[in-house]
mmCIF file with all atom_site columns, C-alpha atoms in Angstrom:
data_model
loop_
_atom_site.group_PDB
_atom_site.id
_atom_site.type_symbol
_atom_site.label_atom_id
_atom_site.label_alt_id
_atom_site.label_comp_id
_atom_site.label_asym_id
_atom_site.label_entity_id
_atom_site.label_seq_id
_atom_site.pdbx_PDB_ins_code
_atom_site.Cartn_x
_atom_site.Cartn_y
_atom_site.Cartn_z
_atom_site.occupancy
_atom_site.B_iso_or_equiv
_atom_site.pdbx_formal_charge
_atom_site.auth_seq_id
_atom_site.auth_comp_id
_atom_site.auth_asym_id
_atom_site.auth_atom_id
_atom_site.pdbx_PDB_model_num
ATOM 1   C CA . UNK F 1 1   ? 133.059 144.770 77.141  1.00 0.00 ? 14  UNK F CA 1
ATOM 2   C CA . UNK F 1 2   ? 132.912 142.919 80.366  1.00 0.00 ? 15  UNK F CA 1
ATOM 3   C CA . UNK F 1 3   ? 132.878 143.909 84.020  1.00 0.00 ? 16  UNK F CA 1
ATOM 4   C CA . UNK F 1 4   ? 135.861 142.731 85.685  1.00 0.00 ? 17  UNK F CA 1
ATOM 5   C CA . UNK F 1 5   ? 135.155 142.480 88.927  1.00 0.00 ? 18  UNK F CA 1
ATOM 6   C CA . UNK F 1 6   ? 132.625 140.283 91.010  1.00 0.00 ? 19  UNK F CA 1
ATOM 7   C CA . UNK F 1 7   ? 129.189 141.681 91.583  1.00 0.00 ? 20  UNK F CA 1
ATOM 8   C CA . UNK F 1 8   ? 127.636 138.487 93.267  1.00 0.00 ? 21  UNK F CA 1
ATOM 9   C CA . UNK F 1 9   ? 130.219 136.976 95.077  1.00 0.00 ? 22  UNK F CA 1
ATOM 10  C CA . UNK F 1 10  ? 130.159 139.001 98.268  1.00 0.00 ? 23  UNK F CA 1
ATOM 11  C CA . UNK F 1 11  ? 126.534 138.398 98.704  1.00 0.00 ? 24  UNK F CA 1
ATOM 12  C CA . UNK F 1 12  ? 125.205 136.195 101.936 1.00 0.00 ? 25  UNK F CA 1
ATOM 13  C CA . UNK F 1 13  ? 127.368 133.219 101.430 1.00 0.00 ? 26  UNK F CA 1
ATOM 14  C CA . UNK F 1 14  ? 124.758 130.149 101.226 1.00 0.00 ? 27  UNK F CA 1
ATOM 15  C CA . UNK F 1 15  ? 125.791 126.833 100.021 1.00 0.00 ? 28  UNK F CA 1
ATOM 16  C CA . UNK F 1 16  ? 129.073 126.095 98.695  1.00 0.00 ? 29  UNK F CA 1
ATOM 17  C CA . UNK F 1 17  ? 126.754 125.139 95.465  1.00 0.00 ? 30  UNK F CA 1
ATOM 18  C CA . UNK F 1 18  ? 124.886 129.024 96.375  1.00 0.00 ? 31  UNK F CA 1
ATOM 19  C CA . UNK F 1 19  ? 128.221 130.300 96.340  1.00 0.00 ? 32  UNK F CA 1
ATOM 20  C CA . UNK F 1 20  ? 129.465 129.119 92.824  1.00 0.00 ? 33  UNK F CA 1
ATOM 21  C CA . UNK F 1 21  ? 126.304 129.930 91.526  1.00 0.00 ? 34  UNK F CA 1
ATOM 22  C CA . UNK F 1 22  ? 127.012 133.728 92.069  1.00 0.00 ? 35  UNK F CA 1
ATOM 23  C CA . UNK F 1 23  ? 130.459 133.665 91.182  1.00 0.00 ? 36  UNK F CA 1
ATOM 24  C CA . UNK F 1 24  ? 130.276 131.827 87.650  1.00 0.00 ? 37  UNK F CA 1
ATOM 25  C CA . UNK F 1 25  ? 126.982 134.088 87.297  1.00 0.00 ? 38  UNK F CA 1
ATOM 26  C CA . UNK F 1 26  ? 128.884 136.807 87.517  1.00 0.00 ? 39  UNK F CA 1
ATOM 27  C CA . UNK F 1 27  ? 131.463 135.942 85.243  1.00 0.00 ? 40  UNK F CA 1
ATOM 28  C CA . UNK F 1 28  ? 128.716 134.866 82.986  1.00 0.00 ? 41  UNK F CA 1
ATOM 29  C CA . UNK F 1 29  ? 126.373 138.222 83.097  1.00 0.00 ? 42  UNK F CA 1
ATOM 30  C CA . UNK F 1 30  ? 129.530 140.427 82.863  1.00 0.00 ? 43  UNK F CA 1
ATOM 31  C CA . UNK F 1 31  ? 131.032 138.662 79.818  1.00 0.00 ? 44  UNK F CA 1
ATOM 32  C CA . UNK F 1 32  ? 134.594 137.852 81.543  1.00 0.00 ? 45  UNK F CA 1
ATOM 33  C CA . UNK F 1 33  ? 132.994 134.764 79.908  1.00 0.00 ? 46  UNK F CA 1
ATOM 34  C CA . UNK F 1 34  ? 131.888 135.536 76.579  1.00 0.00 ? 47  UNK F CA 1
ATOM 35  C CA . UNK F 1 35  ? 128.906 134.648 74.742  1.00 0.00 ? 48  UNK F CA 1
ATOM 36  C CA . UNK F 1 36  ? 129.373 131.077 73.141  1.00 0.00 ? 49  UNK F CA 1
ATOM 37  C CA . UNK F 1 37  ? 132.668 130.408 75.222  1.00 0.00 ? 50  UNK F CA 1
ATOM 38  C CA . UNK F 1 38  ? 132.818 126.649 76.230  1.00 0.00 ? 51  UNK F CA 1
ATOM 39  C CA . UNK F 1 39  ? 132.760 125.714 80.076  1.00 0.00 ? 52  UNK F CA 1
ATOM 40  C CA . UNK F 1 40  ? 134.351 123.204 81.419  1.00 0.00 ? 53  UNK F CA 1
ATOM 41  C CA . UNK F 1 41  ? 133.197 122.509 85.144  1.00 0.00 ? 54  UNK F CA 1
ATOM 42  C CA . UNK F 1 42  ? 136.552 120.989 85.728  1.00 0.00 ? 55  UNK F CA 1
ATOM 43  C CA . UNK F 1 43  ? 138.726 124.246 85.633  1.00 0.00 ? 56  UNK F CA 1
ATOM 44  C CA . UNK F 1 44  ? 136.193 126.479 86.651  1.00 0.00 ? 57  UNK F CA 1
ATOM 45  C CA . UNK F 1 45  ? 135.838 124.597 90.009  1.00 0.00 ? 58  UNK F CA 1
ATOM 46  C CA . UNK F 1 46  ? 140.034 125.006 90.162  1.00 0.00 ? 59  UNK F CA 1
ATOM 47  C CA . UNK F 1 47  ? 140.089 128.359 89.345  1.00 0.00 ? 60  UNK F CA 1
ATOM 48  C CA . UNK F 1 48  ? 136.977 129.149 91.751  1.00 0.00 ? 61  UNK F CA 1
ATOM 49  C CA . UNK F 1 49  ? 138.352 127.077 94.600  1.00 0.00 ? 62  UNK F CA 1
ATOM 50  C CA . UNK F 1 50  ? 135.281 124.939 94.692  1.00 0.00 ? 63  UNK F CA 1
ATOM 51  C CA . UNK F 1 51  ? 134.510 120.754 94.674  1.00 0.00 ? 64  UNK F CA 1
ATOM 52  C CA . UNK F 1 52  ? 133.109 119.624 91.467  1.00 0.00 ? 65  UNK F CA 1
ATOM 53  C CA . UNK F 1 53  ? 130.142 118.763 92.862  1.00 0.00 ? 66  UNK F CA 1
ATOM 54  C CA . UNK F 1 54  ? 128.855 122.343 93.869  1.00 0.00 ? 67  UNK F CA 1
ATOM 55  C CA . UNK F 1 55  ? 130.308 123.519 90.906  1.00 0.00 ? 68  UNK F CA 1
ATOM 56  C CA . UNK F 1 56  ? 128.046 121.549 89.006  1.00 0.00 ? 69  UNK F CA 1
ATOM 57  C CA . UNK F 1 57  ? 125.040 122.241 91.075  1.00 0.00 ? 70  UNK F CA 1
ATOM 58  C CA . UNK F 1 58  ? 125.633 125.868 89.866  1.00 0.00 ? 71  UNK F CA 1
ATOM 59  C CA . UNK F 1 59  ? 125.445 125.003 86.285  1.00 0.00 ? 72  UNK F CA 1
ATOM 60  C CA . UNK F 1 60  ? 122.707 122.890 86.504  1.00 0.00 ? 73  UNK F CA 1
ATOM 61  C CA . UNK F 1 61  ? 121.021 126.103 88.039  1.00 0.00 ? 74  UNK F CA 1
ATOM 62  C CA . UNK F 1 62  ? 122.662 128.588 85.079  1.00 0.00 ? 75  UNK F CA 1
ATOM 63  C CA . UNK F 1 63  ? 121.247 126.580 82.841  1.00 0.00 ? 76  UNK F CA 1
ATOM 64  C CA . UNK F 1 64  ? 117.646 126.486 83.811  1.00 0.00 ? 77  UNK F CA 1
ATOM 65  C CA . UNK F 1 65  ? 118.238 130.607 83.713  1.00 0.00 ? 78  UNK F CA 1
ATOM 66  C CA . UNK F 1 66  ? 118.825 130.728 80.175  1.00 0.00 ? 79  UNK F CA 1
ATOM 67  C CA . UNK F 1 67  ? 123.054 131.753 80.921  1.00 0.00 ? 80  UNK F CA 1
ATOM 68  C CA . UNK F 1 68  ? 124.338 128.886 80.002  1.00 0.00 ? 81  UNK F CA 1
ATOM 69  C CA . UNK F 1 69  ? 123.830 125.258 77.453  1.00 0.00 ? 82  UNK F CA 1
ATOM 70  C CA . UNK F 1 70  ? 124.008 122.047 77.362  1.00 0.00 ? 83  UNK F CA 1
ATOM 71  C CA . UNK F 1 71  ? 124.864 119.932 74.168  1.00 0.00 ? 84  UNK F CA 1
ATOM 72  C CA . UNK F 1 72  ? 124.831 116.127 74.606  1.00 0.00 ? 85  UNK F CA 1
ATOM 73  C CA . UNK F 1 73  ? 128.606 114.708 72.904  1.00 0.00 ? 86  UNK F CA 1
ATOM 74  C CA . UNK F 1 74  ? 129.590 118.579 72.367  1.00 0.00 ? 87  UNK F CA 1
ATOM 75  C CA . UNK F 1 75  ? 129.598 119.955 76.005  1.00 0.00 ? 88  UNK F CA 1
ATOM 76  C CA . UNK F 1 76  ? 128.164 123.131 77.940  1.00 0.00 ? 89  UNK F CA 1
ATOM 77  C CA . UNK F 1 77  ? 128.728 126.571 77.100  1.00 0.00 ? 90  UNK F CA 1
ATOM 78  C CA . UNK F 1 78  ? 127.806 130.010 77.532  1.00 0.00 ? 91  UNK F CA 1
ATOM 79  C CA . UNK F 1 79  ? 124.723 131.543 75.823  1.00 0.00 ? 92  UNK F CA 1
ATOM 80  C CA . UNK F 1 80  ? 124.758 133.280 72.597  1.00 0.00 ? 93  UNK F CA 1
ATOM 81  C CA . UNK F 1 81  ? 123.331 136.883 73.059  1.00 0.00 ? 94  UNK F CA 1
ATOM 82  C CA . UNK F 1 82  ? 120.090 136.942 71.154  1.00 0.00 ? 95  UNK F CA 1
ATOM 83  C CA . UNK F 1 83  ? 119.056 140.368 70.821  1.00 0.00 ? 96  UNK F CA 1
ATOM 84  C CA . UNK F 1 84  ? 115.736 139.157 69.762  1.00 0.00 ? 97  UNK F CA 1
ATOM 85  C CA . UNK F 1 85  ? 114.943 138.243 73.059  1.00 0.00 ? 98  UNK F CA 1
ATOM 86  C CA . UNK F 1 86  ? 115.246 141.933 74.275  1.00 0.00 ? 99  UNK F CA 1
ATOM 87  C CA . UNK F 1 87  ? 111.418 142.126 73.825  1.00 0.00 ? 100 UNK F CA 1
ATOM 88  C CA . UNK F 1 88  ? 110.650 139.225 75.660  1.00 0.00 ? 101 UNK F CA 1
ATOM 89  C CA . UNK F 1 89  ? 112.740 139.983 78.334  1.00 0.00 ? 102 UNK F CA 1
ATOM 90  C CA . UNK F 1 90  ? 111.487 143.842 78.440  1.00 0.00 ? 103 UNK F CA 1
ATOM 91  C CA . UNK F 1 91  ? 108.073 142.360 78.370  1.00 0.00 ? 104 UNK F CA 1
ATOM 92  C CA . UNK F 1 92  ? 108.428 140.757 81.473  1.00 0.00 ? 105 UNK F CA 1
ATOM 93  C CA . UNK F 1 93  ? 110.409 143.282 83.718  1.00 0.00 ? 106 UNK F CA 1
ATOM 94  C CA . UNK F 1 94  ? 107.548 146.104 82.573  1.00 0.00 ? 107 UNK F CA 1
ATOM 95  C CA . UNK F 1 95  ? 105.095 143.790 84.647  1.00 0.00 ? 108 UNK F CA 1
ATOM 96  C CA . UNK F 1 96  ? 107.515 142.388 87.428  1.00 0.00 ? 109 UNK F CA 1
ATOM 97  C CA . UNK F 1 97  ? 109.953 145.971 88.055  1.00 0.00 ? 110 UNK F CA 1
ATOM 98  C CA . UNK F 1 98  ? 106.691 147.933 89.213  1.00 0.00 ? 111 UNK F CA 1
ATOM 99  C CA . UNK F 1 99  ? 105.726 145.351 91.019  1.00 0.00 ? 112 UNK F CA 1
ATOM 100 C CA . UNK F 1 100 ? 108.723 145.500 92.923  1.00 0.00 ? 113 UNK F CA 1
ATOM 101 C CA . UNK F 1 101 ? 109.143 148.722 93.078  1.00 0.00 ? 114 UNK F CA 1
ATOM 102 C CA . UNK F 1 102 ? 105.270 149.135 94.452  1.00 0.00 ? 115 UNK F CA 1
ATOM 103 C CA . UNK F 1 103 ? 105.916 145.906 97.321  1.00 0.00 ? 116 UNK F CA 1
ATOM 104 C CA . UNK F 1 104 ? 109.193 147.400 98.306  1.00 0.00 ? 117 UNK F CA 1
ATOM 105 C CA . UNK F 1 105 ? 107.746 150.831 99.268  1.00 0.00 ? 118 UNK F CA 1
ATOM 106 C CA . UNK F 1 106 ? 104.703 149.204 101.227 1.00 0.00 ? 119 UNK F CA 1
ATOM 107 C CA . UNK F 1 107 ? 106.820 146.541 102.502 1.00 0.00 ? 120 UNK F CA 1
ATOM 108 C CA . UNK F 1 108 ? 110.533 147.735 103.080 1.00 0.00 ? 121 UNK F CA 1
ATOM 109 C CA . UNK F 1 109 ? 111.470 147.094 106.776 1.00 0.00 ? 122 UNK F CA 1
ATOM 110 C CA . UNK F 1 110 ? 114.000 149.678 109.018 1.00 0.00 ? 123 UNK F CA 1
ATOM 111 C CA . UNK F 1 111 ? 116.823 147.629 107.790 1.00 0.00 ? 124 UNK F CA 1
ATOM 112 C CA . UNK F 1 112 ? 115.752 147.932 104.533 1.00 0.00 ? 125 UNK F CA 1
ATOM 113 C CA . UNK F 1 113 ? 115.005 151.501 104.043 1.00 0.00 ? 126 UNK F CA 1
ATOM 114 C CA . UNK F 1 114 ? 118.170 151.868 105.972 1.00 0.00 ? 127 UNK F CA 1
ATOM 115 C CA . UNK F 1 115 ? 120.056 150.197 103.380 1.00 0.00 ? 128 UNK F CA 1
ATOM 116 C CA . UNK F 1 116 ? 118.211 151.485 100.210 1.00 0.00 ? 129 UNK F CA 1
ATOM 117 C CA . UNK F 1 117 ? 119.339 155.014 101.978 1.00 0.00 ? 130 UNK F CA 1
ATOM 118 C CA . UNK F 1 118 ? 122.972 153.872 102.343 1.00 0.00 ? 131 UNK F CA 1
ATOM 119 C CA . UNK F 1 119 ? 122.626 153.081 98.701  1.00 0.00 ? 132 UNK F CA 1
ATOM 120 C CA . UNK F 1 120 ? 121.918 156.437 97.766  1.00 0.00 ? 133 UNK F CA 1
ATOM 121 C CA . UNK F 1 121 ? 124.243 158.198 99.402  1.00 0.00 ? 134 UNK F CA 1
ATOM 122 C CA . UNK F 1 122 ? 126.757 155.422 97.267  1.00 0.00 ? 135 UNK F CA 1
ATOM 123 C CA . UNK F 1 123 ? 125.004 156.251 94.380  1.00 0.00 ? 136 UNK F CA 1
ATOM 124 C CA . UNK F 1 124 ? 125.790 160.331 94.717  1.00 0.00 ? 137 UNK F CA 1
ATOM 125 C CA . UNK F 1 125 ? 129.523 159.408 95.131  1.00 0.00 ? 138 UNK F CA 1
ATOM 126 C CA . UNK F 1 126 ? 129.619 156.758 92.374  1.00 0.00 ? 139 UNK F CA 1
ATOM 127 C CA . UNK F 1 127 ? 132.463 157.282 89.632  1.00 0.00 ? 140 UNK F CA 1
ATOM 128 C CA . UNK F 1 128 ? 131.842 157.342 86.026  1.00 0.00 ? 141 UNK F CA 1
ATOM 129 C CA . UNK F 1 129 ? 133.611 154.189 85.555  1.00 0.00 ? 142 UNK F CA 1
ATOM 130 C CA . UNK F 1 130 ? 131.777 151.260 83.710  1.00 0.00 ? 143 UNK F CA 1
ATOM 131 C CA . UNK F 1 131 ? 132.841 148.479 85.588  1.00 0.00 ? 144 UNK F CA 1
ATOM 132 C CA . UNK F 1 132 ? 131.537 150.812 89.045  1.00 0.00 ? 145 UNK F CA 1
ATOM 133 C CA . UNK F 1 133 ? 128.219 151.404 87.698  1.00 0.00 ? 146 UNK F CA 1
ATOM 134 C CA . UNK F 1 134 ? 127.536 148.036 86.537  1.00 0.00 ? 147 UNK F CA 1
ATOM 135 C CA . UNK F 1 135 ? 128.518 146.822 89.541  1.00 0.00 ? 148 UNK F CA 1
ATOM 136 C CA . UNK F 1 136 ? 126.024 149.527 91.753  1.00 0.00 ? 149 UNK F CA 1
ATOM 137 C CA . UNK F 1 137 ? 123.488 149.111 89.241  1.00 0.00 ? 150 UNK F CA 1
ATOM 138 C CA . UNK F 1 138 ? 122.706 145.271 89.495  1.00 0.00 ? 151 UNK F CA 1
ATOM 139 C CA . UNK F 1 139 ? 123.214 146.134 93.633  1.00 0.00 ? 152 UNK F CA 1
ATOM 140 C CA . UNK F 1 140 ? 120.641 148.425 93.656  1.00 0.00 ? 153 UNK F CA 1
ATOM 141 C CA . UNK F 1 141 ? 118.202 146.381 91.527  1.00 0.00 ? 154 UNK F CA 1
ATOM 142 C CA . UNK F 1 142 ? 118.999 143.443 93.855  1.00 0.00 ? 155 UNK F CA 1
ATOM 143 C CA . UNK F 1 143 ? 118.127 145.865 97.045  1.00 0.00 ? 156 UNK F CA 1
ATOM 144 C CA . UNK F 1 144 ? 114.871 146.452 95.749  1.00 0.00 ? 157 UNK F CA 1
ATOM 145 C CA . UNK F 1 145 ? 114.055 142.833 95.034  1.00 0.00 ? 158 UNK F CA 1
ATOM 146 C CA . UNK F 1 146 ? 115.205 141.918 98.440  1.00 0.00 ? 159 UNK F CA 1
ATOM 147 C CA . UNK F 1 147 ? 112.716 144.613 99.896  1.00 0.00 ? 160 UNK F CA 1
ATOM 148 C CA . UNK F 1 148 ? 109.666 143.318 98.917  1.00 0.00 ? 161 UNK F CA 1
ATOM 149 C CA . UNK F 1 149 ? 109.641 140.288 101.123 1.00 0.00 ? 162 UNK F CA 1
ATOM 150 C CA . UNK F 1 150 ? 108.560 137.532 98.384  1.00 0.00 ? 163 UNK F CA 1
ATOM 151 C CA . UNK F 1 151 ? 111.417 135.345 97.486  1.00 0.00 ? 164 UNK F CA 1
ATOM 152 C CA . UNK F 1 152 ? 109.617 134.248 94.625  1.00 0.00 ? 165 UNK F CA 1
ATOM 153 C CA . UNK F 1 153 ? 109.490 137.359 93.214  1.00 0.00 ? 166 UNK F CA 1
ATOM 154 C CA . UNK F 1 154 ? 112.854 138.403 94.064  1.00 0.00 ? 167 UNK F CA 1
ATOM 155 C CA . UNK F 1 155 ? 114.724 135.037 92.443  1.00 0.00 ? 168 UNK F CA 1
ATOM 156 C CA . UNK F 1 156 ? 112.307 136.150 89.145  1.00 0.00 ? 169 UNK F CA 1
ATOM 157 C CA . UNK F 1 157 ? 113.591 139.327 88.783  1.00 0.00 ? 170 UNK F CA 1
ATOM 158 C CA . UNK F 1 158 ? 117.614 138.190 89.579  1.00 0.00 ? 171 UNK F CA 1
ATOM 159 C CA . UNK F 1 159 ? 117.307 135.939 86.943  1.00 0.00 ? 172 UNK F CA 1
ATOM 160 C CA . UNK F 1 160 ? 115.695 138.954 84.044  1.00 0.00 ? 173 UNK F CA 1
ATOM 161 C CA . UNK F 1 161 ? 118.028 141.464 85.691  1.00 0.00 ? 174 UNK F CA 1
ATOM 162 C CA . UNK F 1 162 ? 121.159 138.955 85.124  1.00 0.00 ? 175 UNK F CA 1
ATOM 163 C CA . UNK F 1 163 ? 119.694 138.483 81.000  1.00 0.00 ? 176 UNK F CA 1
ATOM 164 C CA . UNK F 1 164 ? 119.142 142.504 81.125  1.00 0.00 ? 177 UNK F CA 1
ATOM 165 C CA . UNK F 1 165 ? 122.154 142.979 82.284  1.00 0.00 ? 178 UNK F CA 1
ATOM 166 C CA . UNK F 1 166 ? 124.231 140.623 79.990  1.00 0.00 ? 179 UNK F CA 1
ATOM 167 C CA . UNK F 1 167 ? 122.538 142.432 76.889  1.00 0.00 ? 180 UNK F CA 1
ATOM 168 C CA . UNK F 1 168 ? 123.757 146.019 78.261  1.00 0.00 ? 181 UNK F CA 1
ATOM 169 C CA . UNK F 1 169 ? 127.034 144.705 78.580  1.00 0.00 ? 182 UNK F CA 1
ATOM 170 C CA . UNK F 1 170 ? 127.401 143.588 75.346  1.00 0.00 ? 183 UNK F CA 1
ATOM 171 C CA . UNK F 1 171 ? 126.674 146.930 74.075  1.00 0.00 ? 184 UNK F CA 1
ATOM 172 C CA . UNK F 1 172 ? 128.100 148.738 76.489  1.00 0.00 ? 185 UNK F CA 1
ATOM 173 C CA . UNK F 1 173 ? 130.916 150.509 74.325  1.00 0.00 ? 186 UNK F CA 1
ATOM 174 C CA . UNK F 1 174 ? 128.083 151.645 71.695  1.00 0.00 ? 187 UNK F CA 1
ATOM 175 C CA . UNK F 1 175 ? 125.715 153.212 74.716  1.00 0.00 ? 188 UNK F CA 1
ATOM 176 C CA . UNK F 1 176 ? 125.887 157.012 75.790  1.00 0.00 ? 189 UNK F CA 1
ATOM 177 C CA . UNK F 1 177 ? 124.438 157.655 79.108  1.00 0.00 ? 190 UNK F CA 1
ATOM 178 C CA . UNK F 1 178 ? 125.374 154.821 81.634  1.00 0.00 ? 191 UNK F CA 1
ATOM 179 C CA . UNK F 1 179 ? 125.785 157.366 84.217  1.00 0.00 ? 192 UNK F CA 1
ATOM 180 C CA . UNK F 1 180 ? 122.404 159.022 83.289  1.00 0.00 ? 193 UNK F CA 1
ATOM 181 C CA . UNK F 1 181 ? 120.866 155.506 83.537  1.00 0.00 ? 194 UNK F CA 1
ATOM 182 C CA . UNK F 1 182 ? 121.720 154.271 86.831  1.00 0.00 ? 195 UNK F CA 1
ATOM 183 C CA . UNK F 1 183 ? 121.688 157.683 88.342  1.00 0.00 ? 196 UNK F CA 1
ATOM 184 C CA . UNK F 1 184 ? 118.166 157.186 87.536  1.00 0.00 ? 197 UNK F CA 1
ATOM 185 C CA . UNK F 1 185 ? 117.764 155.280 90.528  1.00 0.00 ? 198 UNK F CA 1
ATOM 186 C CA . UNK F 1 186 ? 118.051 157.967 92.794  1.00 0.00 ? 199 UNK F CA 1
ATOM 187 C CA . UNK F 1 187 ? 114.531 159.105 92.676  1.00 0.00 ? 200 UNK F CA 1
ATOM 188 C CA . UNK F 1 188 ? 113.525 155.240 92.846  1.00 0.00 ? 201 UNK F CA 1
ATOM 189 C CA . UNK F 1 189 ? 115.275 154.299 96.028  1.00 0.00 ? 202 UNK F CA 1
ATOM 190 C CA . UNK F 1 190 ? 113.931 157.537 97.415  1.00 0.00 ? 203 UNK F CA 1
ATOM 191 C CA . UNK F 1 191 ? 110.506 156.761 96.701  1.00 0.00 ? 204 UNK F CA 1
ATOM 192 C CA . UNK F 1 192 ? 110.663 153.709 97.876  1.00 0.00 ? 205 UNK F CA 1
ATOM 193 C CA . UNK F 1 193 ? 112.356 154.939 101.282 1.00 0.00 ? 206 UNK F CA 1
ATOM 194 C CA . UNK F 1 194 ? 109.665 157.397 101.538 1.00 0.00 ? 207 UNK F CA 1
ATOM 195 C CA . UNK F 1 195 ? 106.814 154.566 100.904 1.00 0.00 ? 208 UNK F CA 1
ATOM 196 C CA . UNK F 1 196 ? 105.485 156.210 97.898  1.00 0.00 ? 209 UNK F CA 1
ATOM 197 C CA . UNK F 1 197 ? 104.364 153.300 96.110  1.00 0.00 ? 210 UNK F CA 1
ATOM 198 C CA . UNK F 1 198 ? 102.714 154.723 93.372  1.00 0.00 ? 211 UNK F CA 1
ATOM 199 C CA . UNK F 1 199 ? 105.865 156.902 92.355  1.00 0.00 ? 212 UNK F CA 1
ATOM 200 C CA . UNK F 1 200 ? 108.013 154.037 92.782  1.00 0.00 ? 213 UNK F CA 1
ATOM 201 C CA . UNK F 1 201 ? 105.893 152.126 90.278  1.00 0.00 ? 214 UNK F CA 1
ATOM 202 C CA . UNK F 1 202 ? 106.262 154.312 87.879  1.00 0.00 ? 215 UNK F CA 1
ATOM 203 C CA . UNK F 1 203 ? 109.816 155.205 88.058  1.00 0.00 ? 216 UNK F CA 1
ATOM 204 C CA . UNK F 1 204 ? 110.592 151.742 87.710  1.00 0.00 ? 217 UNK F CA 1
ATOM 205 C CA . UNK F 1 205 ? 108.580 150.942 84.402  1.00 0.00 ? 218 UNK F CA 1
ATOM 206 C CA . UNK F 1 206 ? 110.020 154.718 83.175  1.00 0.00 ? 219 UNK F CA 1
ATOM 207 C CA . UNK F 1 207 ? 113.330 152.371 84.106  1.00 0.00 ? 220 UNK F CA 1
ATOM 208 C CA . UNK F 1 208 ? 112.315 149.650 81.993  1.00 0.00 ? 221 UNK F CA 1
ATOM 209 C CA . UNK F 1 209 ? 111.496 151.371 78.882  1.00 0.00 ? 222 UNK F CA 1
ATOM 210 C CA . UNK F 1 210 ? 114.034 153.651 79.242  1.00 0.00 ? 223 UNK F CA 1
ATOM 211 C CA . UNK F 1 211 ? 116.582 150.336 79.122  1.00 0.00 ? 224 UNK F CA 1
ATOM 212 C CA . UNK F 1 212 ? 114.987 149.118 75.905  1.00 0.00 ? 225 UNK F CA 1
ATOM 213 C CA . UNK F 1 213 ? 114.949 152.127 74.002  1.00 0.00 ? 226 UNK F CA 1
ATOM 214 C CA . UNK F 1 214 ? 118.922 152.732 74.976  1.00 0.00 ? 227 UNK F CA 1
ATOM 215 C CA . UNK F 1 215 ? 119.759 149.487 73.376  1.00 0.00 ? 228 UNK F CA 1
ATOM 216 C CA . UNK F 1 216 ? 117.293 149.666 70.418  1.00 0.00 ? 229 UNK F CA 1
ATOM 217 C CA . UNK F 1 217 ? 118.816 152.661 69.731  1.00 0.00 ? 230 UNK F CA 1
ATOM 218 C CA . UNK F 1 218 ? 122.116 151.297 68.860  1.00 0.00 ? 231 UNK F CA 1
ATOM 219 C CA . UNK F 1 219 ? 121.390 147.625 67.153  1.00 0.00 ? 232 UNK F CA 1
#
């Protein structure tokens, strides 16, 4: 099941190349292009409204993130889903989400706390709808990233979050809870609002595991 509508694309506009990134990211993370689904740059960049040349810039960039491949004589598609990199990805994010979590909370300026608050109040009046929390759930992950002032570390964690993602998506008919999961934020953003590091760290590995053990339980 795929989200159908964009996550990325109203995110600070960049480069035109920035902003096809986000938008065939999206389409790629959300499965409106599936798993194995051939892309050609030509008709993407028509049906985007971009040049060919930013458009390729993007996938250039996809590919180094692991969302999309590169065949010579065959041609470039979409990623298969490989569930055995779940672990590896997990792995990863158990280290790099506290992290976060802990830099955010010592780190978050005014505009940030005042945004991670706005979040929250969105987050009590989200819908049930799959598509809604998807969509809220990779904006409050990206929130967080963007509060800890180290772009390094925020690009990192887009680019696990977007694989993360992807997998939950592809499951997403099979797994019970989505509400409970990114309702699970709430005490996050709060903690992180209220500078609470050490909370905040562990809320976000409890996060983490949590996400693993929803998909392990139905594969």
């Amino acid at each position: 099941m795929g989200v159908t509508s964009s996550t990325f694309a109203a995110e600070r506009p960049g480069t035109l190349a920035d902003q096809a990134y986000r938008s065939i990211a999206d389409r790629l993370v959300t499965l409106r292009i599936r798993p194995g689904e051939p892309i050609n740059d030509d008709r993407i960049a028509a049906e985007l409204g971009f040049g060919r040349t930013p458009v390729r810039e993007a996938l250039k960039r996809l590919e180094h993130e692991r969302l999309i491949v590169a065949y010579p004589r065959r041609g470039t598609f979409a990623t298969e889903v490989q569930i055995a990199d779940l672990g590896h990805i997990s792995e990863v994010r158990l280290q790099l989400e506290p992290l976060a979590a802990g830099l955010a909370a010592e780190r978050a300026s005014d505009a940030d706390r005042a945004e991670l608050t706005r979040l929250l109040t969105r987050l009590a009046k989200s819908s049930d709808s799959d598509d809604d929390l998807i969509r809220l759930d990779m904006t409050l992950h990206r929130a967080i990233y963007a509060a800890t002032r180290n772009p390094y570390l925020e690009d990192t964690l887009i680019r696990y979050d977007n694989l993360a993602t992807r997998i939950w998506c592809l499951f997403l008919d099979r797994l019970p809870g989505l509400a409970g999961h990114v309702h699970e934020h709430g005490p996050l953003l709060r903690a992180i609002v209220d500078r609470d590091a050490e909370k905040a760290r562990a809320l976000a590995a409890g996060h983490v595991e949590g996400f693993e053990t929803a998909i392990r339980g139905v594969i």
